Structure formats: structure tokens, C-alpha cells
């Protein structure tokens, strides 16, 4: 079984936290001291002020820093893309039919379409997209991406994914973030289906799915999207018991390890 990077990180976190707690208890604090501390109402106040509040502040700062980095990197990458001065005729016709705005066309034969930009989202499509898709398929792609633009999907997706990365010790957040992304893709497909019907959406999904990596905006979550297009009932997705157990364990473990660290560093009689 191949572990995901987040799973390896979580296992490392559990091992590290357990080591900190064990070393702290055996070296600095007896377990009774900690229990006596928590038995007093003011003990919980001290834990909150010295551990929980700084931990929350650190998590918030780390999330904002990671989010800024991810959005800036994406923005720089998009700004570096070569842009076509004049849009291909078929793309211009599709824009006129759908009324979709803020579209940039990049040269190249590979069919690509994605939505990008946190503050002013825009749609980037390739020259190859207009060449490879039929008129209605092209309309379907623009309508799908336009739904992402209206929902501020690039910013929302970056915010949820980076929050899941920073709060890696709460794995339910990563699960929720992935489900949220899948729902966003399904809703964008629904918006396209309402205007052009399911066939062009399915055909565009096939063309783009076979030509671009799974992370690109119009690909991924393929099984769910195909099921929706076919009118099949979508599977109910629930987190596994192991995921719930890991999340229930993660937060208290982070707080316990933080408490031990603070007590060890400051050597305070709490
Ligand atoms: Zn999409």
C-alpha cells in the first residue's frame, strides 16, 4: 500500500508528539503534575493562554503565509504564459454565444482550459482547445469555467487546500477539501449541462481528460462527473472510521505535545 504524503506527515506527527510527551514526562514533569494542573479551573486557563492560543495563532499565520505563497506562485506562472494578441475565430464565436468574459488564449496545440486568479479570476484556454472541440463542446468548457469564475473557485480552492495542508493533524479537513472540490466540479458541469445539454459536456470531458493532467480544472473527479452526465445516482461519500479516529486524536495530541514543550522549555511550575 502506497501512503500519501499527508499520511506520512501525520504518522511522523504522531511519532514526534508521542516522543515529546514521553521525554517531557520522564524528564521534566510527572504525569501527576499535569493531571493536578488540569484538575484546577485556572489550569485550563493557563493551558489555553500558553498553548492553545499560541498554537491557533501559529496555525493562522502559517495558513496565511502558505496561501499567499500558493496564490503568488500561480499568479506569476500565469503572467509568464505567452498570450495570443488575437483570439481564434471559433473562440470569439463561442464567447459571443455564451457571453463568457475575461478569457485569455495561449498558443499551443494541447487542449487546455482552466480558471485562475484570486482577486480577478480569469479563464485561460489554449489555441488547441478551439481547434480540437466542436462549437458546442467549446461552449460547454467556457460555461464550466465561467461557473468557477462566478464562484471565486481559484481562491476558495486554494484557501481550503492550504488550510488542509497546515492543519495536517486534522485529516478530516483534507477529506472535506477534496469533497468540496468534487462538488465544485459537479456544479460547474451542471451549469454547462443546463445551457448545452450533457453530450457536449461529456465529449469535452473526454477530450480534455485524455490530454491534460488530472489537476487541471476540467479534468479530475472523472468517475463522479461521468455518473452525473449519465444520470446515475452519485455515491454517498463518508469519511472512513480511521480518518475520523485520526482527526479526533490529532488535535488533543497537538495540544498535549505543545503543553509538554512549553512546560519543558519554560520549566514553569504550572
Ligand atoms: Zn472545473
Short mmCIF file of C-alpha atoms and ligand atoms in Angstrom, two decimals:
data_model
loop_
_atom_site.label_atom_id
_atom_site.label_comp_id
_atom_site.label_asym_id
_atom_site.label_seq_id
_atom_site.Cartn_x
_atom_site.Cartn_y
_atom_site.Cartn_z
CA UNK A 1 0.00 0.00 0.00
CA UNK A 2 1.41 3.36 -1.03
CA UNK A 3 0.96 6.11 1.56
CA UNK A 4 0.09 9.66 0.54
CA UNK A 5 2.42 12.48 1.58
CA UNK A 6 -0.19 13.75 4.05
CA UNK A 7 -0.46 10.30 5.64
CA UNK A 8 3.32 10.08 6.06
CA UNK A 9 3.26 13.56 7.62
CA UNK A 10 0.53 12.50 10.05
CA UNK A 11 2.39 9.35 11.11
CA UNK A 12 5.52 11.49 11.64
CA UNK A 13 3.48 13.96 13.69
CA UNK A 14 2.05 11.21 15.93
CA UNK A 15 5.53 9.71 16.46
CA UNK A 16 7.05 13.16 17.16
CA UNK A 17 4.26 14.20 19.54
CA UNK A 18 4.47 10.87 21.40
CA UNK A 19 8.25 11.29 21.73
CA UNK A 20 7.88 14.87 23.05
CA UNK A 21 5.26 13.80 25.59
CA UNK A 22 7.29 10.77 26.71
CA UNK A 23 10.57 12.69 27.07
CA UNK A 24 8.81 15.58 28.79
CA UNK A 25 7.05 13.35 31.31
CA UNK A 26 10.14 11.30 32.10
CA UNK A 27 12.49 14.31 32.25
CA UNK A 28 10.66 17.38 33.45
CA UNK A 29 7.13 16.76 34.64
CA UNK A 30 5.44 13.92 36.39
CA UNK A 31 2.10 12.91 34.90
CA UNK A 32 0.56 13.79 38.27
CA UNK A 33 1.69 17.40 37.94
CA UNK A 34 -0.08 17.66 34.61
CA UNK A 35 -3.24 15.99 35.96
CA UNK A 36 -3.24 18.26 39.02
CA UNK A 37 -2.87 21.25 36.71
CA UNK A 38 -5.88 20.20 34.64
CA UNK A 39 -7.91 19.41 37.78
CA UNK A 40 -7.93 23.13 38.64
CA UNK A 41 -10.16 25.51 36.63
CA UNK A 42 -7.29 28.02 36.36
CA UNK A 43 -5.14 25.19 34.97
CA UNK A 44 -7.27 25.06 31.82
CA UNK A 45 -6.94 28.84 31.52
CA UNK A 46 -3.15 28.54 31.68
CA UNK A 47 -3.16 25.78 29.06
CA UNK A 48 -5.34 27.93 26.80
CA UNK A 49 -3.22 31.07 27.17
CA UNK A 50 0.17 29.37 26.99
CA UNK A 51 -0.54 26.59 24.47
CA UNK A 52 -3.89 26.68 22.65
CA UNK A 53 -3.89 30.41 21.81
CA UNK A 54 -0.27 30.44 20.53
CA UNK A 55 -0.95 27.21 18.60
CA UNK A 56 -4.03 28.75 16.95
CA UNK A 57 -2.10 31.95 16.17
CA UNK A 58 0.72 29.91 14.65
CA UNK A 59 -1.70 27.84 12.56
CA UNK A 60 -3.43 31.03 11.31
CA UNK A 61 -0.10 32.68 10.42
CA UNK A 62 1.15 29.50 8.69
CA UNK A 63 -2.10 29.24 6.70
CA UNK A 64 -1.95 32.88 5.56
CA UNK A 65 1.72 32.52 4.61
CA UNK A 66 1.09 29.28 2.67
CA UNK A 67 -1.99 30.74 0.96
CA UNK A 68 -0.08 33.87 -0.09
CA UNK A 69 2.76 31.74 -1.44
CA UNK A 70 0.45 29.45 -3.44
CA UNK A 71 -1.58 32.33 -4.92
CA UNK A 72 1.54 34.37 -5.76
CA UNK A 73 3.24 31.39 -7.41
CA UNK A 74 0.13 30.69 -9.52
CA UNK A 75 -0.18 34.35 -10.45
CA UNK A 76 3.48 34.56 -11.56
CA UNK A 77 3.16 31.34 -13.59
CA UNK A 78 0.05 32.62 -15.38
CA UNK A 79 1.62 36.03 -16.06
CA UNK A 80 4.57 34.31 -17.73
CA UNK A 81 2.33 32.45 -20.18
CA UNK A 82 2.59 33.68 -23.77
CA UNK A 83 -0.70 35.24 -24.82
CA UNK A 84 -2.25 35.49 -28.27
CA UNK A 85 -2.96 39.06 -29.37
CA UNK A 86 -5.95 37.96 -31.37
CA UNK A 87 -8.40 35.27 -30.30
CA UNK A 88 -9.07 32.39 -32.75
CA UNK A 89 -12.29 32.96 -34.69
CA UNK A 90 -14.01 29.89 -33.25
CA UNK A 91 -13.20 31.01 -29.72
CA UNK A 92 -14.55 34.50 -30.44
CA UNK A 93 -17.76 32.94 -31.78
CA UNK A 94 -18.08 30.79 -28.65
CA UNK A 95 -17.60 33.87 -26.45
CA UNK A 96 -20.33 35.66 -28.40
CA UNK A 97 -22.71 32.71 -27.98
CA UNK A 98 -22.10 32.10 -24.28
CA UNK A 99 -21.47 35.66 -23.10
CA UNK A 100 -18.48 34.45 -21.08
CA UNK A 101 -15.90 37.17 -20.43
CA UNK A 102 -12.32 37.53 -19.20
CA UNK A 103 -10.76 34.89 -21.45
CA UNK A 104 -7.09 34.65 -22.33
CA UNK A 105 -5.87 32.41 -25.14
CA UNK A 106 -2.40 30.88 -25.10
CA UNK A 107 -0.70 29.38 -28.16
CA UNK A 108 -0.15 25.62 -28.40
CA UNK A 109 -1.87 22.56 -29.77
CA UNK A 110 -2.66 20.82 -26.46
CA UNK A 111 -6.29 21.45 -25.44
CA UNK A 112 -6.16 23.22 -22.08
CA UNK A 113 -8.74 25.18 -20.10
CA UNK A 114 -8.55 26.41 -16.54
CA UNK A 115 -9.71 29.19 -14.28
CA UNK A 116 -7.14 31.17 -12.35
CA UNK A 117 -6.70 34.33 -10.27
CA UNK A 118 -7.71 35.02 -6.69
CA UNK A 119 -8.76 38.67 -6.94
CA UNK A 120 -9.94 38.88 -10.55
CA UNK A 121 -10.46 35.30 -11.75
CA UNK A 122 -9.96 34.75 -15.48
CA UNK A 123 -10.26 31.82 -17.87
CA UNK A 124 -7.21 30.58 -19.76
CA UNK A 125 -7.72 28.40 -22.81
CA UNK A 126 -5.29 27.15 -25.41
CA UNK A 127 -5.38 27.56 -29.17
CA UNK A 128 -5.56 23.76 -29.39
CA UNK A 129 -8.81 23.76 -27.43
CA UNK A 130 -10.58 25.77 -30.10
CA UNK A 131 -9.14 23.51 -32.80
CA UNK A 132 -9.98 20.17 -31.18
CA UNK A 133 -13.50 20.80 -29.81
CA UNK A 134 -16.75 21.31 -31.68
CA UNK A 135 -18.65 24.58 -31.21
CA UNK A 136 -20.97 23.18 -28.55
CA UNK A 137 -18.13 21.43 -26.75
CA UNK A 138 -16.19 24.68 -26.68
CA UNK A 139 -19.28 26.42 -25.28
CA UNK A 140 -19.51 23.69 -22.61
CA UNK A 141 -15.91 24.26 -21.49
CA UNK A 142 -16.33 28.05 -21.32
CA UNK A 143 -19.59 27.71 -19.35
CA UNK A 144 -17.96 25.24 -16.94
CA UNK A 145 -15.01 27.56 -16.32
CA UNK A 146 -17.30 30.60 -16.11
CA UNK A 147 -19.13 28.93 -13.23
CA UNK A 148 -15.78 28.63 -11.43
CA UNK A 149 -15.13 32.34 -12.07
CA UNK A 150 -18.51 33.33 -10.61
CA UNK A 151 -17.92 31.17 -7.53
CA UNK A 152 -14.36 32.51 -6.98
CA UNK A 153 -13.21 28.91 -7.22
CA UNK A 154 -9.43 29.57 -7.54
CA UNK A 155 -9.35 31.50 -4.24
CA UNK A 156 -11.77 29.18 -2.41
CA UNK A 157 -9.91 26.07 -3.60
CA UNK A 158 -6.52 27.49 -2.63
CA UNK A 159 -7.86 28.52 0.79
CA UNK A 160 -9.35 25.10 1.56
CA UNK A 161 -6.39 23.12 0.24
CA UNK A 162 -3.79 25.19 2.12
CA UNK A 163 -5.86 25.01 5.32
CA UNK A 164 -5.87 21.21 4.97
CA UNK A 165 -2.09 21.26 4.46
CA UNK A 166 -1.43 23.42 7.52
CA UNK A 167 -3.90 21.52 9.74
CA UNK A 168 -2.45 18.18 8.62
CA UNK A 169 -3.01 16.80 12.13
CA UNK A 170 -6.78 17.08 11.50
CA UNK A 171 -7.11 14.82 8.39
CA UNK A 172 -10.89 15.28 8.14
CA UNK A 173 -10.19 18.76 6.76
CA UNK A 174 -8.27 17.28 3.81
CA UNK A 175 -11.15 14.85 3.18
CA UNK A 176 -13.66 17.72 3.29
CA UNK A 177 -11.48 19.87 1.00
CA UNK A 178 -11.41 17.12 -1.64
CA UNK A 179 -15.17 16.57 -1.40
CA UNK A 180 -15.68 20.34 -1.74
CA UNK A 181 -13.56 20.40 -4.91
CA UNK A 182 -15.52 17.47 -6.36
CA UNK A 183 -18.81 19.26 -5.59
CA UNK A 184 -17.48 22.42 -7.29
CA UNK A 185 -16.63 20.43 -10.44
CA UNK A 186 -20.06 18.78 -10.46
CA UNK A 187 -21.83 22.13 -10.04
CA UNK A 188 -19.76 23.66 -12.87
CA UNK A 189 -20.74 20.71 -15.09
CA UNK A 190 -24.39 21.21 -14.13
CA UNK A 191 -24.14 24.88 -15.18
CA UNK A 192 -22.79 23.80 -18.59
CA UNK A 193 -25.36 20.98 -18.96
CA UNK A 194 -28.22 23.42 -18.32
CA UNK A 195 -27.11 25.53 -21.31
CA UNK A 196 -25.82 22.99 -23.86
CA UNK A 197 -27.01 19.57 -22.63
CA UNK A 198 -24.95 16.60 -21.41
CA UNK A 199 -23.47 15.38 -24.73
CA UNK A 200 -21.11 18.30 -25.44
CA UNK A 201 -20.01 18.33 -21.78
CA UNK A 202 -19.23 14.59 -21.94
CA UNK A 203 -17.34 14.94 -25.23
CA UNK A 204 -15.29 17.89 -23.93
CA UNK A 205 -14.56 15.97 -20.73
CA UNK A 206 -13.24 13.05 -22.82
CA UNK A 207 -11.02 15.26 -24.96
CA UNK A 208 -9.59 17.26 -22.06
CA UNK A 209 -9.36 14.27 -19.73
CA UNK A 210 -7.15 12.42 -22.20
CA UNK A 211 -4.95 15.43 -22.93
CA UNK A 212 -4.16 17.15 -19.63
CA UNK A 213 -3.01 16.12 -16.15
CA UNK A 214 -5.65 15.27 -13.54
CA UNK A 215 -5.05 18.52 -11.60
CA UNK A 216 -6.22 20.75 -14.42
CA UNK A 217 -9.54 22.39 -13.86
CA UNK A 218 -11.72 20.50 -16.35
CA UNK A 219 -10.27 17.08 -15.53
CA UNK A 220 -10.25 15.03 -12.32
CA UNK A 221 -13.13 13.53 -10.32
CA UNK A 222 -13.87 11.86 -13.64
CA UNK A 223 -15.97 8.98 -12.32
CA UNK A 224 -18.37 11.25 -10.46
CA UNK A 225 -18.69 13.58 -13.41
CA UNK A 226 -19.40 10.75 -15.82
CA UNK A 227 -22.00 9.34 -13.39
CA UNK A 228 -23.68 12.74 -13.24
CA UNK A 229 -23.67 13.03 -17.03
CA UNK A 230 -25.26 9.59 -17.35
CA UNK A 231 -27.88 10.49 -14.74
CA UNK A 232 -26.65 7.72 -12.41
CA UNK A 233 -27.08 8.23 -8.65
CA UNK A 234 -23.92 9.69 -7.17
CA UNK A 235 -22.31 7.59 -4.44
CA UNK A 236 -22.64 8.83 -0.87
CA UNK A 237 -19.15 9.57 0.37
CA UNK A 238 -18.39 9.30 4.05
CA UNK A 239 -15.04 9.55 5.81
CA UNK A 240 -13.59 6.26 6.96
CA UNK A 241 -13.56 5.37 10.65
CA UNK A 242 -9.74 5.53 10.63
CA UNK A 243 -9.90 9.10 9.29
CA UNK A 244 -12.37 10.18 11.99
CA UNK A 245 -10.28 8.46 14.69
CA UNK A 246 -7.07 10.13 13.43
CA UNK A 247 -8.79 13.54 13.47
CA UNK A 248 -10.18 13.00 16.98
CA UNK A 249 -6.68 12.02 18.10
CA UNK A 250 -4.80 14.76 16.22
CA UNK A 251 -5.99 17.92 17.97
CA UNK A 252 -5.57 16.74 21.60
CA UNK A 253 -2.20 15.25 20.69
CA UNK A 254 -1.02 18.56 19.22
CA UNK A 255 -2.20 20.41 22.35
CA UNK A 256 -0.63 17.82 24.70
CA UNK A 257 2.69 17.93 22.84
CA UNK A 258 2.55 21.75 22.83
CA UNK A 259 1.85 21.79 26.57
CA UNK A 260 4.81 19.48 27.21
CA UNK A 261 7.05 21.65 25.04
CA UNK A 262 6.01 24.84 26.85
CA UNK A 263 6.47 23.18 30.25
CA UNK A 264 9.81 21.74 29.26
CA UNK A 265 11.12 24.98 27.79
CA UNK A 266 9.94 27.32 30.49
CA UNK A 267 10.28 24.78 33.35
CA UNK A 268 7.30 26.52 34.89
CA UNK A 269 5.50 25.02 37.85
CA UNK A 270 2.05 25.11 36.38
ZN1 LIG B 1 -13.64 22.68 -13.27
#
